[in-house]
Coordinates of C-alpha atoms in Angstrom, one line a residue:
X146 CA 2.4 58.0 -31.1
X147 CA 2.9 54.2 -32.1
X148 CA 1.0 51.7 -31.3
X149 CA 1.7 48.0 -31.9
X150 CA -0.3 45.0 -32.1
X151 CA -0.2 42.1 -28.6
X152 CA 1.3 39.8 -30.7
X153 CA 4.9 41.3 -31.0
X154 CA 4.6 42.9 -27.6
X155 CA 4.4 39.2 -26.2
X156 CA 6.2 37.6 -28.8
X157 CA 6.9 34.2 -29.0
X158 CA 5.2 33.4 -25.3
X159 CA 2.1 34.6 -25.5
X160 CA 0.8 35.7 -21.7
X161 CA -2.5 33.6 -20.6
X162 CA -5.1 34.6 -23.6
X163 CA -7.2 37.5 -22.3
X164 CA -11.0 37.9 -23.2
X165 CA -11.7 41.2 -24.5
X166 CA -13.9 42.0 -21.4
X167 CA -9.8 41.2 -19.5
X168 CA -9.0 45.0 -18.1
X169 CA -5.5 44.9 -19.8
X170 CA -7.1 43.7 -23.3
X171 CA -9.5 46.6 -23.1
X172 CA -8.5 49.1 -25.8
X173 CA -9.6 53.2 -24.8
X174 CA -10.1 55.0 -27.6
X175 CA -8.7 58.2 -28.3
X176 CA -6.4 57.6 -24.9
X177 CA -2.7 58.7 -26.1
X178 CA -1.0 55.0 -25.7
X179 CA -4.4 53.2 -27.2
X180 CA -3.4 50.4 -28.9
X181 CA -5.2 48.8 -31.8
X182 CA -7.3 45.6 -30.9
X183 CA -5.7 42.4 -33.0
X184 CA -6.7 39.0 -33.0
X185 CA -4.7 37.6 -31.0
X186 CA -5.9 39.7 -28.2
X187 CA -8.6 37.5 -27.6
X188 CA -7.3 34.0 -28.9
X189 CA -6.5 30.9 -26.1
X190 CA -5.0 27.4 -26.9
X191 CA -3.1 25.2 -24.5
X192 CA 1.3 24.9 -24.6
X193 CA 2.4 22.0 -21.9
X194 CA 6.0 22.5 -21.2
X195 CA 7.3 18.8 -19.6
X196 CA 5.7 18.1 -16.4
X197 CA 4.4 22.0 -16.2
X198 CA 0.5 22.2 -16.0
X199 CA -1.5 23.9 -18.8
X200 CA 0.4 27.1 -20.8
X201 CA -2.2 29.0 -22.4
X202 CA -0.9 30.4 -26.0
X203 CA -2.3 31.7 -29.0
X204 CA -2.8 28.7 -31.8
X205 CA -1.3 30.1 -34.4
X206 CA 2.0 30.3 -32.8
X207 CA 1.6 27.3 -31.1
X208 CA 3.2 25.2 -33.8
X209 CA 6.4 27.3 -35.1
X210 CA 6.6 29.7 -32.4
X211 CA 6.2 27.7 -28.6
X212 CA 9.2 29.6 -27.3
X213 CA 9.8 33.3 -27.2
X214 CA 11.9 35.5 -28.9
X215 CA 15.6 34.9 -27.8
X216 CA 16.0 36.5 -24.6
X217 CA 19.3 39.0 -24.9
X218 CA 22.2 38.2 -23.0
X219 CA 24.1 40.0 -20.6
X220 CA 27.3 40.3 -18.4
X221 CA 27.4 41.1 -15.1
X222 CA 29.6 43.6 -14.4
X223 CA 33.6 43.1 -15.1
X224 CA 32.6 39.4 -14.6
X225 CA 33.1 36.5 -17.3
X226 CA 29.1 35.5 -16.5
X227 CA 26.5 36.0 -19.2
X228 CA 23.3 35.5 -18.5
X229 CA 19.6 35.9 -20.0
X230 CA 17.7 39.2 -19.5
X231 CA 15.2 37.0 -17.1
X232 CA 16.5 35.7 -13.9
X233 CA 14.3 33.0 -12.4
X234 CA 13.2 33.8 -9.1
X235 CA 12.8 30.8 -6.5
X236 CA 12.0 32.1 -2.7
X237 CA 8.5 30.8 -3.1
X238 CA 9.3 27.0 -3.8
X239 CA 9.5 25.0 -0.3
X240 CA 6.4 27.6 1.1
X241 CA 4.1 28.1 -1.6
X242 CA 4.9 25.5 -4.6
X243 CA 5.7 22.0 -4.5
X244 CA 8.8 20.4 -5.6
X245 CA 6.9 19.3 -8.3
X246 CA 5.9 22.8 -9.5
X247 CA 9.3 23.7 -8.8
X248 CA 10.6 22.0 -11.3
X249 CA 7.7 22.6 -13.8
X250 CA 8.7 26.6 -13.6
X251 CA 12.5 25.5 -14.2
X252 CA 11.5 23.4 -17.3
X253 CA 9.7 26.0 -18.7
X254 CA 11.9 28.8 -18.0
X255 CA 14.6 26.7 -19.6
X256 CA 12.6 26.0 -22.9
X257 CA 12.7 29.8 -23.1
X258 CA 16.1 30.3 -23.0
X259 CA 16.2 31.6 -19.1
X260 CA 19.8 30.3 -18.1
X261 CA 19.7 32.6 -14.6
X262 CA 18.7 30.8 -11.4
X263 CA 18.6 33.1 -8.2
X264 CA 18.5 31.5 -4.6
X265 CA 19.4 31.9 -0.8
X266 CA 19.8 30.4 1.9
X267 CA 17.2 31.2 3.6
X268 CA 14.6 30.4 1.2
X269 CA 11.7 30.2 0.9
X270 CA 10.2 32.7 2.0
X271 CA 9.1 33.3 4.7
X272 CA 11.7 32.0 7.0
X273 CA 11.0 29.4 9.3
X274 CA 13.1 25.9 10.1
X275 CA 10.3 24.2 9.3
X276 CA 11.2 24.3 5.5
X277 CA 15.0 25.4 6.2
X278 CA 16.4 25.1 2.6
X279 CA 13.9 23.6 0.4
X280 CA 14.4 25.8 -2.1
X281 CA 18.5 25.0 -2.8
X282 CA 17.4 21.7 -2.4
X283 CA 14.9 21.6 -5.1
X284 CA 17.0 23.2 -7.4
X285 CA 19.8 20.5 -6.8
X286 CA 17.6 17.5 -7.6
X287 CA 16.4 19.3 -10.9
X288 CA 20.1 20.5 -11.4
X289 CA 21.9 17.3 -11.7
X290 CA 19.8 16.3 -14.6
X291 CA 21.3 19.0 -16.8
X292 CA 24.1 20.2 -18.2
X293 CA 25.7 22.7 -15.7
X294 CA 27.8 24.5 -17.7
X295 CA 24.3 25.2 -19.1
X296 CA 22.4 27.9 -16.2
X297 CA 24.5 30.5 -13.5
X298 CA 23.5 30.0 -10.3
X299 CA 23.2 32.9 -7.4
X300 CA 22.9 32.2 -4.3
X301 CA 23.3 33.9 -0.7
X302 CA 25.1 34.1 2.3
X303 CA 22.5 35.0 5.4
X304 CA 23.2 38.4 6.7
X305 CA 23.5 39.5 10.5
X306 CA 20.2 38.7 12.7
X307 CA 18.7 37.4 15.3
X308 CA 15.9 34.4 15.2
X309 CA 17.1 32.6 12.8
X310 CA 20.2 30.6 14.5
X311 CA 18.8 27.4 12.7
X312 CA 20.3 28.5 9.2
X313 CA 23.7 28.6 10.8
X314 CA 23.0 24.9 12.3
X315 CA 22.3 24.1 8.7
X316 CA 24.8 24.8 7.1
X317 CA 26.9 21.3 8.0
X318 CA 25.1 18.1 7.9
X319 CA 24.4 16.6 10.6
X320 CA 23.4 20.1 11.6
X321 CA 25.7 21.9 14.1
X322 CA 25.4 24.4 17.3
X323 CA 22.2 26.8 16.2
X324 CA 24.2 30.7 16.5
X325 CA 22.7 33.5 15.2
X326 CA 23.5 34.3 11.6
X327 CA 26.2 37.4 10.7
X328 CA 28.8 38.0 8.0
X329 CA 32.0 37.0 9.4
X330 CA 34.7 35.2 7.4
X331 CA 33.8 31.9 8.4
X332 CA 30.6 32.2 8.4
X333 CA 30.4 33.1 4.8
X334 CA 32.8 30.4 3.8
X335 CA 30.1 27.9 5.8
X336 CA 27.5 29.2 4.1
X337 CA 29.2 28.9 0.5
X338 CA 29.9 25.2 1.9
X339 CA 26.2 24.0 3.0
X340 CA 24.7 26.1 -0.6
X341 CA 27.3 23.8 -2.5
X342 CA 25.6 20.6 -1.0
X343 CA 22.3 21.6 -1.4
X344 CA 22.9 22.8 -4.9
X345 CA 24.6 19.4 -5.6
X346 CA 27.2 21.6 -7.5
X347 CA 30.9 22.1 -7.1
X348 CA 30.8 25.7 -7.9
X349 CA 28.8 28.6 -7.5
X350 CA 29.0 31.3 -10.2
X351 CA 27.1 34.2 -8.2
X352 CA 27.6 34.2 -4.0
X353 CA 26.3 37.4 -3.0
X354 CA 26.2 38.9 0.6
X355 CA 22.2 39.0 1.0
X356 CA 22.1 42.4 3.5
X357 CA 25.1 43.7 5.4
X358 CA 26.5 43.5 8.6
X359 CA 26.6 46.4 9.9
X360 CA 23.3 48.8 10.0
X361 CA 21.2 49.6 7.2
X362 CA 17.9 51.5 6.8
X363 CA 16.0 48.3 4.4
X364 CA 12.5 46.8 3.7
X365 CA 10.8 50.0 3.4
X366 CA 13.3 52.1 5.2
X367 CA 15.5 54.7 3.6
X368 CA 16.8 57.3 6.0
X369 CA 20.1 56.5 7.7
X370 CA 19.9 56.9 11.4
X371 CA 23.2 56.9 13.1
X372 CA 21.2 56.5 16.7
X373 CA 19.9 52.8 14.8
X374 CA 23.8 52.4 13.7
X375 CA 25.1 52.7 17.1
X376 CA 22.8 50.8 18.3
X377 CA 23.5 47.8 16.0
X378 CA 26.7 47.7 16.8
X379 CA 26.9 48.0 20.7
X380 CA 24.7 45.3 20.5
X381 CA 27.0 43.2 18.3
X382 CA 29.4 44.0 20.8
X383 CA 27.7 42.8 23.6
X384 CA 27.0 39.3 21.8
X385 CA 30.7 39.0 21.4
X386 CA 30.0 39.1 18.1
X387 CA 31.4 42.6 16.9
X388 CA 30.5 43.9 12.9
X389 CA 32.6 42.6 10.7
X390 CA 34.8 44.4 8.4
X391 CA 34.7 44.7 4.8
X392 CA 38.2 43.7 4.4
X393 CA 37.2 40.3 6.5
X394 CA 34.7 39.5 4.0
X395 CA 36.2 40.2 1.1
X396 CA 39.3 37.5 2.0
X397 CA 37.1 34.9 2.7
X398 CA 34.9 35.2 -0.8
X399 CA 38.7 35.7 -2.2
X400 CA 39.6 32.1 -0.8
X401 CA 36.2 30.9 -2.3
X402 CA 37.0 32.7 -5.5
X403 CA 40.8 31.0 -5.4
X404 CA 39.8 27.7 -4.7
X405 CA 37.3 28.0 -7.3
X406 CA 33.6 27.5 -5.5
X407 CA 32.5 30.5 -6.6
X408 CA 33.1 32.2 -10.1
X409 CA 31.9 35.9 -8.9
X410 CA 30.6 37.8 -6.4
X411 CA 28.0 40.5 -5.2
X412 CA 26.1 42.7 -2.3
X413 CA 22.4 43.1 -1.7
X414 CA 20.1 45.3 0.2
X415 CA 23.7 47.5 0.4
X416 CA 24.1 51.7 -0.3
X417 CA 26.4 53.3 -1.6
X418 CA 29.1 53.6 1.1
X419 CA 28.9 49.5 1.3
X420 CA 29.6 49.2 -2.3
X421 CA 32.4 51.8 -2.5
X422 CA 34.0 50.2 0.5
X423 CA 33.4 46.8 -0.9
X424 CA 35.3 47.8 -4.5
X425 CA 38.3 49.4 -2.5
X426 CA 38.6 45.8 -0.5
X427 CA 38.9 44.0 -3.0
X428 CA 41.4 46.0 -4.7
X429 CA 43.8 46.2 -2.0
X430 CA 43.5 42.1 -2.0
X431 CA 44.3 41.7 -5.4
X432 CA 40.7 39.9 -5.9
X433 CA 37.9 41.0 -8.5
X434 CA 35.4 43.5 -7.2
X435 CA 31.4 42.6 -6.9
X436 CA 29.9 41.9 -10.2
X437 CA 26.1 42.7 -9.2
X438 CA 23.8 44.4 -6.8
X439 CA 20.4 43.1 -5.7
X440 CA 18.0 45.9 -4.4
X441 CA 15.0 46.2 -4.6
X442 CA 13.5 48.2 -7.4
X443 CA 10.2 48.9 -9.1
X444 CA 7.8 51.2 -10.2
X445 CA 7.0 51.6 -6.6
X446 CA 10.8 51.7 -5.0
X447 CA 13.2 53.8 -7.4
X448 CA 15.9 55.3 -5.1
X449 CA 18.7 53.4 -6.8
X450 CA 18.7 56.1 -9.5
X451 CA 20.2 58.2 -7.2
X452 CA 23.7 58.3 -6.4
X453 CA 23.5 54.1 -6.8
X454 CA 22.9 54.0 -10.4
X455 CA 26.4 56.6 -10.4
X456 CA 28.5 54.6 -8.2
X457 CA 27.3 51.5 -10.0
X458 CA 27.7 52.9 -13.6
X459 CA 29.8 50.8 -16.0
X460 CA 32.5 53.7 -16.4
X461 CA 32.2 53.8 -12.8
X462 CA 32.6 50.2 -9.9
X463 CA 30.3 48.5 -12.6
X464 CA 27.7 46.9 -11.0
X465 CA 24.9 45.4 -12.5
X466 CA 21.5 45.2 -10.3
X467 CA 19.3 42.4 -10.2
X468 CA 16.4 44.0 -8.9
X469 CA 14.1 42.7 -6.3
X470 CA 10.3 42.8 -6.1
X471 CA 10.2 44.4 -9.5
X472 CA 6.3 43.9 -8.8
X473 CA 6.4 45.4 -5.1
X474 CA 5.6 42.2 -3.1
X475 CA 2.9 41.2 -6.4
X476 CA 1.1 44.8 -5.7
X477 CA 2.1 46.0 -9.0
X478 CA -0.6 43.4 -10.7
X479 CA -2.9 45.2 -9.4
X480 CA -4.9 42.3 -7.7
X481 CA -4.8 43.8 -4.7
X482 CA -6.9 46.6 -6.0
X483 CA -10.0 48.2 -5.1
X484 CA -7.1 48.7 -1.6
X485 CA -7.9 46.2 0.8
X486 CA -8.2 43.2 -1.2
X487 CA -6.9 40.0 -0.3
X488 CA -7.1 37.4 -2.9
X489 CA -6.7 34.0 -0.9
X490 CA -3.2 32.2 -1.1
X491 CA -1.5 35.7 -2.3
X492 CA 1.9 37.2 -0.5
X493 CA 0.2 40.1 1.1
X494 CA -2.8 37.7 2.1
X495 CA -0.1 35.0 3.8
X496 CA 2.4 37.2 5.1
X497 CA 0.7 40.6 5.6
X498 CA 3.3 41.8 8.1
X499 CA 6.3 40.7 6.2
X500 CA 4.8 42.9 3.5
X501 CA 3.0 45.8 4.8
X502 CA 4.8 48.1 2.7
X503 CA 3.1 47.8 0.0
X504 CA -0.4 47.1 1.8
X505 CA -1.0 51.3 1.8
X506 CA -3.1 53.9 0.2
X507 CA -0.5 55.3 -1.2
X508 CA 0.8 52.0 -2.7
X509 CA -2.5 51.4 -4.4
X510 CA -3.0 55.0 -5.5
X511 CA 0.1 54.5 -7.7
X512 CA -0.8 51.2 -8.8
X513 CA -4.0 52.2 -10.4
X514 CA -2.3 54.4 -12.5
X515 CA 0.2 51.9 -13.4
X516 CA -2.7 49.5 -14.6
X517 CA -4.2 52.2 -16.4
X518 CA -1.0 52.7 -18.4
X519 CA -0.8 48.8 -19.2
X520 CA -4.0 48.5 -19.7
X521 CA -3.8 51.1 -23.1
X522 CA -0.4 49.9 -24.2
X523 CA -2.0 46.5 -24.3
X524 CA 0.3 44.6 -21.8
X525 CA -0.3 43.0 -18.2
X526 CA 0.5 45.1 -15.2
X527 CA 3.0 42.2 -14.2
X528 CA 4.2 43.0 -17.6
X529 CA 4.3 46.8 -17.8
X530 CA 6.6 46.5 -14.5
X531 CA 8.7 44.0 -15.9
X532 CA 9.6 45.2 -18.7
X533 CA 10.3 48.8 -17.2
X534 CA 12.9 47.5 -15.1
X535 CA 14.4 45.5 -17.7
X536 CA 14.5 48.7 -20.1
X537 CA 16.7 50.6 -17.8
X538 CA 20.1 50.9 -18.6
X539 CA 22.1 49.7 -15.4
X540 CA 19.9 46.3 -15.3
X541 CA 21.1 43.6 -16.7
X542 CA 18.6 41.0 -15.7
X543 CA 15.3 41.3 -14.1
X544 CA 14.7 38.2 -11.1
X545 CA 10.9 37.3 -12.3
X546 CA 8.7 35.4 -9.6
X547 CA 5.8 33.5 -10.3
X548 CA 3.6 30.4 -8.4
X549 CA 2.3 29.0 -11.6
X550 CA 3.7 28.3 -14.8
X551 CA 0.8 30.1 -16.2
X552 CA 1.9 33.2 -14.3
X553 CA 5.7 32.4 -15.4
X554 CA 4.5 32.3 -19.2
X555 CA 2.5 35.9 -18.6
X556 CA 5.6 37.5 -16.8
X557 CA 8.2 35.9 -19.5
X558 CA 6.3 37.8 -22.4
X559 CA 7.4 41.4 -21.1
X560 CA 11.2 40.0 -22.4
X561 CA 12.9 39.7 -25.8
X562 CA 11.2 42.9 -27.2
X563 CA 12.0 45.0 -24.2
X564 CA 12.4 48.3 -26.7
X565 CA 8.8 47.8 -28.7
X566 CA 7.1 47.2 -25.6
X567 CA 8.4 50.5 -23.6
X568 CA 8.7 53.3 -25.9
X569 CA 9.6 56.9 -24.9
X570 CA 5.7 58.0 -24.4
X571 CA 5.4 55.1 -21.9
X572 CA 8.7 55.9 -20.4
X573 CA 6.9 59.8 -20.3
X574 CA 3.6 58.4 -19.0
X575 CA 5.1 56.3 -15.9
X576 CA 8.1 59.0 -15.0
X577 CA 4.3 61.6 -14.4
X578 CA 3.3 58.9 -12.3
X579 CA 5.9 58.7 -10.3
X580 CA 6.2 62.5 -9.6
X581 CA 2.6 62.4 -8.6
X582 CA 3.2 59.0 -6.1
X583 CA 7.2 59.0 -5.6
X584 CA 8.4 55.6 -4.1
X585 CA 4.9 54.9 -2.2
X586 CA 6.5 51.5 -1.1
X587 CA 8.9 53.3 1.6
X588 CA 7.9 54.2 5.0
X589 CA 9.7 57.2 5.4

């Protein structure tokens, strides 16, 4: 097979300069997806980015070449939004960054062309009203400095739960009575309210409906279980608060969409029943059916290839996913390897319930492989993951998460070349590791 050289696999970002001792710069001889050792493996230099800390780069493409290769733009769906193949990630900014690095990961994305922003509600991550909305809010004050005809913002609505009545209260300032959040017509117009004053916007182009309201298997959960269902909503019932139905949502985001605070819409964390049932909604309104999907997907977590990636098909509903935790929670960097290493001030170390899923053997089984396939093609294993999801057909844009810009410059370089860095034999030589570990991140 082909190899090719570090250089135009990271293109105009270079990732953080990796010594040749670095696992992922190590070249294995005679190994079929060996690359050849260049000099830039091996080179470091320092790129500053506005107020963003230290970028390292290689110095020879510091001076002509600080900004990577134009990131390909997409549409989402049968929308009028076009947006970059990266889609900045933000839960982490409120819990784990500052404002300040906030906005040092938004000026650097922006140098390199990212024009995506995603959001919620409830972010950051993880919940608590303690930092209630820091995240919205920290995109607003860096927001109303640009141009915002310039970036497509996402954000969404909370879905049915219990614990969390304060991001209902928030949602009007002063904040109101605290009720516990679900997906009811006003409720998603409130939300699309309080986001629009936090955002410091008039209009948001993505409002998507973060998890359903009705029962769901999700977060590491796949099998339907109509016991669970009818559970869910007798208790909905009994809260005077009964499921609400898809037609009910889809009016209120077609009032949103009519009065023109909010360009688009889409689901997340949903199946296949939800979107079918979404699509025919909107078409008996009259309105535009969702433009995206956000699941989560990755190396570790590939179920939407299933009868998702049919109904979601552009010949199909045409939906585009934004996938999730396209690194499994940070697992798929492998820094959690030998299993049961906790690096301090990482996701799994912080929140290890939140993220047990992919705290397993079986999780970091398949990870090992996964680094041993980056590690001969000559990329990162943040990379590798990266640019997997990005190669497959029904994504349009890949959300990328990072708590450092020099993380954010390492996770940018697996866009723009998406083809020369995943070629058939690496397709070949992941697809055998998943038949060996097959979706290690679910429970069941």
């Amino acid at each position: 097979m082909s190899c090719w050289p570090a250089a135009p696999l990271m293109h105009r970002v270079q990732a953080v300069g990796l010594p040749s001792t670095h696992p992922t710069a190590a070249t294995q001889p005679g190994c079929r997806l060996a690359m050849k050792p260049t000099a830039h493996t091996t080179k470091r230099c320092v790129w500053a980015v506005g107020a963003a800390p230290s970028v390292l780069v290689s110095p020879a493409a510091s001076a002509s070449s600080s900004l990577p290769r134009a990131l390909k733009m997409a549409q989402l769906g049968s929308s009028d939004l076009r947006v970059s193949e990266v889609c900045l990630g933000t839960m982490t900014w409120g819990e784990q960054n500052t404002e300040a690095e906030a906005h040092a990961q938004l000026n650097l994305a922006a140098e390199c062309g990212v024009n995506f922003l995603d959001t919620a509600e409830i972010y950051p991550v993880a919940p608590r009203p303690e930092t209630a909305n820091r995240t919205s809010t920290y995109i607003g004050n860096w927001l109303r400095h640009r141009r915002r005809e310039d970036f497509v913002v996402a954000t969404k609505v909370t879905g049915r739960s219990t614990g969390m009545d304060w991001v209902v209260a928030n949602r009007t300032e002063p904040p109101g009575s605290p009720v516990n959040p679900r997906l009811d017509g006003p409720s998603i117009i409130a939300a699309a309210e309080g986001e629009l004053r936090r955002l410091r916007t008039d209009h948001i182009d993505l409002l998507q409906l973060h998890w359903p309201d009705r029962y769901v298997p999700s977060f590491g959960r796949f099998q339907y279980r109509t016991a669970a269902s009818q559970q869910h909503d007798a208790a909905a019932e009994a809260a005077a608060a009964p499921v609400s139905s898809f037609e009910e949502q889809v009016e209120a985001l077609g009032r949103l969409l009519r009065q023109g605070k909010i360009r688009a819409w889409g689901v997340s964390n949903e199946t296949s029943w939800g979107v079918v049932r979404h699509c025919a909604a909107a078409d008996a309104a009259g309105l535009p059916r969702p433009a995206t999907i956000q699941n989560s997907y990755s190396l570790l977590h590939r179920t939407f290839e299933g009868d998702l990636a049919e109904v979601c098909a552009p010949h199909n509903l045409n939906l585009g996913l934004l996938p999730w935790s396209a690194l499994a929670g940070g697992a798929l960097t492998g820094k959690y390897l030998p299993y049961g290493t906790r690096p301090a001030g990482c996701r799994l170390t912080l929140f290890p319930d939140r993220y047990a899923r992919f705290n397993t053997p079986r999780v970091a089984a398949a990870v090992t492989e996964y680094v041993r396939i980056a590690r001969e093609v000559g990329l990162t294993p943040a990379q590798l993951g990266y640019a997997w999801c990005r190669s497959r057909s029904f994504v349009p844009s890949v959300i990328i998460g990072a708590t450092t810009t020099q993380q954010l410059a390492e996770n940018l370089a697996a866009f723009g070349a998406t083809n020369e860095l995943i070629s058939e034999d690496v397709v070949a030589a992941i697809d055998e590791v998943h038949s060996n570990h097959r979706n290690p991140a679910l429970y069941d």
